Amino acid sequence: MLRKVCDVEFYKEPKTIPREALIKGIQGKDIIYCSTTDIIDSEVLDAAGQQLKVIATNSVGYDHIDINECRKRDILVSNTPGIPTDSVAELTVALMLITGRRLFEASNAIKKWRVGIYVGPLMDVWCRTLKCHCGHVGIGKIG
């Protein structure tokens, strides 16, 4: 959709963009769409140039962006609050099931095909209450 109204460039490798490639690729751009692995500091902002007006991150957090430097340069910064909430909650439940049912140990035992291996006790997650001794659980959207 963006290509209909503007020129779009993106890093094509299926990995984190190296800092050198980010600094080179950002030169002359008006908008940056980044992730938490992209550290947007004064060096990157200098490389982009004075025409840079918007930085959008695909994360809730924005601690990888130098907000004070963006304010000085009149650059708008946006994030995506609430977007990953359901996905993170689902992944958390999946990890509890994997851990409770010891699926990795069982999978490894099957792959090695060892007869008589002991995987250990299984734990049902259904109707369980999670207790945390290091803080609060359930405070916030993901909880």
PDB file of C-alpha atoms in Angstrom:
ATOM      1  CA  MET A   1       0.000   0.000   0.000  1.00  0.00           C
ATOM      2  CA  LEU A   2       2.808   2.412   0.829  1.00  0.00           C
ATOM      3  CA  ARG A   3       4.463   1.879  -2.540  1.00  0.00           C
ATOM      4  CA  LYS A   4       1.415   3.463  -4.184  1.00  0.00           C
ATOM      5  CA  VAL A   5       2.164   6.815  -2.530  1.00  0.00           C
ATOM      6  CA  CYS A   6       5.896   6.839  -1.784  1.00  0.00           C
ATOM      7  CA  ASP A   7       9.242   5.157  -2.354  1.00  0.00           C
ATOM      8  CA  VAL A   8       9.817   2.298   0.081  1.00  0.00           C
ATOM      9  CA  GLU A   9      13.090   0.528   0.844  1.00  0.00           C
ATOM     10  CA  PHE A  10      13.563  -2.271   3.329  1.00  0.00           C
ATOM     11  CA  TYR A  11      16.306  -4.569   4.505  1.00  0.00           C
ATOM     12  CA  LYS A  12      15.747  -7.831   2.655  1.00  0.00           C
ATOM     13  CA  GLU A  13      17.735 -10.265   4.783  1.00  0.00           C
ATOM     14  CA  PRO A  14      15.787 -12.428   7.278  1.00  0.00           C
ATOM     15  CA  LYS A  15      17.920 -11.204  10.170  1.00  0.00           C
ATOM     16  CA  THR A  16      18.601  -8.075  12.186  1.00  0.00           C
ATOM     17  CA  ILE A  17      19.941  -5.262  10.058  1.00  0.00           C
ATOM     18  CA  PRO A  18      23.614  -4.575  10.846  1.00  0.00           C
ATOM     19  CA  ARG A  19      24.230  -1.087  12.186  1.00  0.00           C
ATOM     20  CA  GLU A  20      26.426  -0.148   9.211  1.00  0.00           C
ATOM     21  CA  ALA A  21      23.652  -1.114   6.779  1.00  0.00           C
ATOM     22  CA  LEU A  22      21.101   0.846   8.828  1.00  0.00           C
ATOM     23  CA  ILE A  23      23.257   3.973   8.801  1.00  0.00           C
ATOM     24  CA  LYS A  24      23.897   3.656   5.067  1.00  0.00           C
ATOM     25  CA  GLY A  25      20.302   2.809   4.158  1.00  0.00           C
ATOM     26  CA  ILE A  26      18.701   5.546   6.235  1.00  0.00           C
ATOM     27  CA  GLN A  27      20.420   8.442   4.482  1.00  0.00           C
ATOM     28  CA  GLY A  28      17.912  10.857   2.963  1.00  0.00           C
ATOM     29  CA  LYS A  29      14.817   9.055   4.270  1.00  0.00           C
ATOM     30  CA  ASP A  30      11.746  10.873   5.636  1.00  0.00           C
ATOM     31  CA  ILE A  31      10.418   8.013   7.792  1.00  0.00           C
ATOM     32  CA  ILE A  32      12.001   5.087   9.623  1.00  0.00           C
ATOM     33  CA  TYR A  33      10.041   1.960  10.524  1.00  0.00           C
ATOM     34  CA  CYS A  34      12.187   0.029  12.989  1.00  0.00           C
ATOM     35  CA  SER A  35      12.160  -2.760  15.540  1.00  0.00           C
ATOM     36  CA  THR A  36      13.640  -3.062  19.022  1.00  0.00           C
ATOM     37  CA  THR A  37      16.904  -4.392  17.600  1.00  0.00           C
ATOM     38  CA  ASP A  38      17.505  -1.126  15.732  1.00  0.00           C
ATOM     39  CA  ILE A  39      19.199   1.366  18.042  1.00  0.00           C
ATOM     40  CA  ILE A  40      18.091   4.811  16.896  1.00  0.00           C
ATOM     41  CA  ASP A  41      20.531   7.264  18.461  1.00  0.00           C
ATOM     42  CA  SER A  42      22.142  10.549  17.438  1.00  0.00           C
ATOM     43  CA  GLU A  43      24.557   8.770  15.068  1.00  0.00           C
ATOM     44  CA  VAL A  44      21.667   7.203  13.145  1.00  0.00           C
ATOM     45  CA  LEU A  45      19.668  10.457  13.216  1.00  0.00           C
ATOM     46  CA  ASP A  46      22.689  12.385  11.892  1.00  0.00           C
ATOM     47  CA  ALA A  47      23.076   9.841   9.088  1.00  0.00           C
ATOM     48  CA  ALA A  48      19.397  10.135   8.173  1.00  0.00           C
ATOM     49  CA  GLY A  49      19.527  13.903   7.725  1.00  0.00           C
ATOM     50  CA  GLN A  50      17.323  16.862   8.562  1.00  0.00           C
ATOM     51  CA  GLN A  51      14.414  15.706   6.382  1.00  0.00           C
ATOM     52  CA  LEU A  52      13.643  12.813   8.790  1.00  0.00           C
ATOM     53  CA  LYS A  53      10.254  13.555  10.383  1.00  0.00           C
ATOM     54  CA  VAL A  54       8.851  10.266  11.741  1.00  0.00           C
ATOM     55  CA  ILE A  55      10.180   7.157  13.470  1.00  0.00           C
ATOM     56  CA  ALA A  56       7.708   4.306  13.931  1.00  0.00           C
ATOM     57  CA  THR A  57       8.587   1.191  15.899  1.00  0.00           C
ATOM     58  CA  ASN A  58       6.755  -2.125  15.665  1.00  0.00           C
ATOM     59  CA  SER A  59       6.959  -2.590  19.425  1.00  0.00           C
ATOM     60  CA  VAL A  60       5.291  -1.392  22.587  1.00  0.00           C
ATOM     61  CA  GLY A  61       8.621  -0.307  24.029  1.00  0.00           C
ATOM     62  CA  TYR A  62      10.632   2.531  22.592  1.00  0.00           C
ATOM     63  CA  ASP A  63      13.731   2.497  24.783  1.00  0.00           C
ATOM     64  CA  HIS A  64      15.829   1.722  21.671  1.00  0.00           C
ATOM     65  CA  ILE A  65      15.027   5.214  20.370  1.00  0.00           C
ATOM     66  CA  ASP A  66      16.686   8.318  21.797  1.00  0.00           C
ATOM     67  CA  ILE A  67      13.473  10.227  22.527  1.00  0.00           C
ATOM     68  CA  ASN A  68      15.242  13.351  23.823  1.00  0.00           C
ATOM     69  CA  GLU A  69      17.298  13.599  20.645  1.00  0.00           C
ATOM     70  CA  CYS A  70      14.137  13.165  18.559  1.00  0.00           C
ATOM     71  CA  ARG A  71      12.432  15.976  20.502  1.00  0.00           C
ATOM     72  CA  LYS A  72      15.383  18.281  19.839  1.00  0.00           C
ATOM     73  CA  ARG A  73      15.112  17.523  16.119  1.00  0.00           C
ATOM     74  CA  ASP A  74      11.301  17.757  15.985  1.00  0.00           C
ATOM     75  CA  ILE A  75      10.956  14.095  14.943  1.00  0.00           C
ATOM     76  CA  LEU A  76       7.682  12.344  15.803  1.00  0.00           C
ATOM     77  CA  VAL A  77       7.978   8.882  17.369  1.00  0.00           C
ATOM     78  CA  SER A  78       5.194   6.299  17.405  1.00  0.00           C
ATOM     79  CA  ASN A  79       4.923   2.821  18.888  1.00  0.00           C
ATOM     80  CA  THR A  80       2.308   0.051  18.836  1.00  0.00           C
ATOM     81  CA  PRO A  81       0.847  -0.246  22.338  1.00  0.00           C
ATOM     82  CA  GLY A  82      -1.456  -3.194  22.863  1.00  0.00           C
ATOM     83  CA  ILE A  83      -0.736  -4.864  19.521  1.00  0.00           C
ATOM     84  CA  PRO A  84       1.214  -7.905  20.796  1.00  0.00           C
ATOM     85  CA  THR A  85      -0.851  -8.406  23.955  1.00  0.00           C
ATOM     86  CA  ASP A  86      -2.878 -11.418  22.779  1.00  0.00           C
ATOM     87  CA  SER A  87       0.103 -13.043  21.067  1.00  0.00           C
ATOM     88  CA  VAL A  88       2.294 -12.731  24.161  1.00  0.00           C
ATOM     89  CA  ALA A  89      -0.479 -14.107  26.386  1.00  0.00           C
ATOM     90  CA  GLU A  90      -0.993 -17.065  24.021  1.00  0.00           C
ATOM     91  CA  LEU A  91       2.738 -17.765  23.853  1.00  0.00           C
ATOM     92  CA  THR A  92       2.909 -17.680  27.656  1.00  0.00           C
ATOM     93  CA  VAL A  93       0.146 -20.282  27.903  1.00  0.00           C
ATOM     94  CA  ALA A  94       1.897 -22.407  25.255  1.00  0.00           C
ATOM     95  CA  LEU A  95       5.164 -22.259  27.204  1.00  0.00           C
ATOM     96  CA  MET A  96       3.338 -23.295  30.391  1.00  0.00           C
ATOM     97  CA  LEU A  97       1.855 -26.288  28.577  1.00  0.00           C
ATOM     98  CA  ILE A  98       5.213 -27.226  27.068  1.00  0.00           C
ATOM     99  CA  THR A  99       6.869 -26.986  30.476  1.00  0.00           C
ATOM    100  CA  GLY A 100       4.086 -28.692  32.431  1.00  0.00           C
ATOM    101  CA  ARG A 101       3.867 -31.583  30.003  1.00  0.00           C
ATOM    102  CA  ARG A 102       7.657 -31.692  29.545  1.00  0.00           C
ATOM    103  CA  LEU A 103       7.254 -31.800  25.777  1.00  0.00           C
ATOM    104  CA  PHE A 104      10.869 -30.989  24.959  1.00  0.00           C
ATOM    105  CA  GLU A 105      12.151 -33.831  27.118  1.00  0.00           C
ATOM    106  CA  ALA A 106       9.585 -36.212  25.633  1.00  0.00           C
ATOM    107  CA  SER A 107      10.422 -35.074  22.100  1.00  0.00           C
ATOM    108  CA  ASN A 108      14.148 -35.588  22.694  1.00  0.00           C
ATOM    109  CA  ALA A 109      13.510 -39.024  24.193  1.00  0.00           C
ATOM    110  CA  ILE A 110      11.463 -40.058  21.175  1.00  0.00           C
ATOM    111  CA  LYS A 111      14.100 -38.711  18.779  1.00  0.00           C
ATOM    112  CA  LYS A 112      16.814 -40.695  20.546  1.00  0.00           C
ATOM    113  CA  TRP A 113      14.441 -43.647  20.925  1.00  0.00           C
ATOM    114  CA  ARG A 114      15.719 -44.723  24.287  1.00  0.00           C
ATOM    115  CA  VAL A 115      13.704 -47.425  25.914  1.00  0.00           C
ATOM    116  CA  GLY A 116      12.961 -46.941  29.593  1.00  0.00           C
ATOM    117  CA  ILE A 117      13.799 -43.225  29.780  1.00  0.00           C
ATOM    118  CA  TYR A 118      12.181 -41.396  32.677  1.00  0.00           C
ATOM    119  CA  VAL A 119      10.692 -38.035  31.724  1.00  0.00           C
ATOM    120  CA  GLY A 120       9.406 -37.233  35.188  1.00  0.00           C
ATOM    121  CA  PRO A 121       6.063 -36.126  36.568  1.00  0.00           C
ATOM    122  CA  LEU A 122       3.647 -34.283  34.344  1.00  0.00           C
ATOM    123  CA  MET A 123       1.696 -31.286  35.565  1.00  0.00           C
ATOM    124  CA  ASP A 124      -1.802 -30.405  34.434  1.00  0.00           C
ATOM    125  CA  VAL A 125      -2.258 -26.714  33.698  1.00  0.00           C
ATOM    126  CA  TRP A 126      -6.048 -26.824  33.510  1.00  0.00           C
ATOM    127  CA  CYS A 127      -7.676 -24.955  36.413  1.00  0.00           C
ATOM    128  CA  ARG A 128      -4.332 -24.078  37.960  1.00  0.00           C
ATOM    129  CA  THR A 129      -3.512 -20.850  39.707  1.00  0.00           C
ATOM    130  CA  LEU A 130      -0.074 -19.458  39.067  1.00  0.00           C
ATOM    131  CA  LYS A 131       1.694 -17.982  42.048  1.00  0.00           C
ATOM    132  CA  CYS A 132       4.632 -15.658  41.771  1.00  0.00           C
ATOM    133  CA  HIS A 133       6.901 -14.954  44.732  1.00  0.00           C
ATOM    134  CA  CYS A 134       8.728 -12.129  43.005  1.00  0.00           C
ATOM    135  CA  GLY A 135       5.910  -9.709  42.179  1.00  0.00           C
ATOM    136  CA  HIS A 136       2.408  -9.423  40.841  1.00  0.00           C
ATOM    137  CA  VAL A 137       0.884 -11.629  38.162  1.00  0.00           C
ATOM    138  CA  GLY A 138      -2.100 -10.408  36.207  1.00  0.00           C
ATOM    139  CA  ILE A 139      -1.437  -6.688  36.478  1.00  0.00           C
ATOM    140  CA  GLY A 140      -1.633  -5.210  32.978  1.00  0.00           C
ATOM    141  CA  LYS A 141      -3.052  -6.269  29.636  1.00  0.00           C
ATOM    142  CA  ILE A 142      -1.015  -9.439  29.144  1.00  0.00           C
ATOM    143  CA  GLY A 143      -1.790 -10.718  32.646  1.00  0.00           C
TER     144      GLY A 143
END
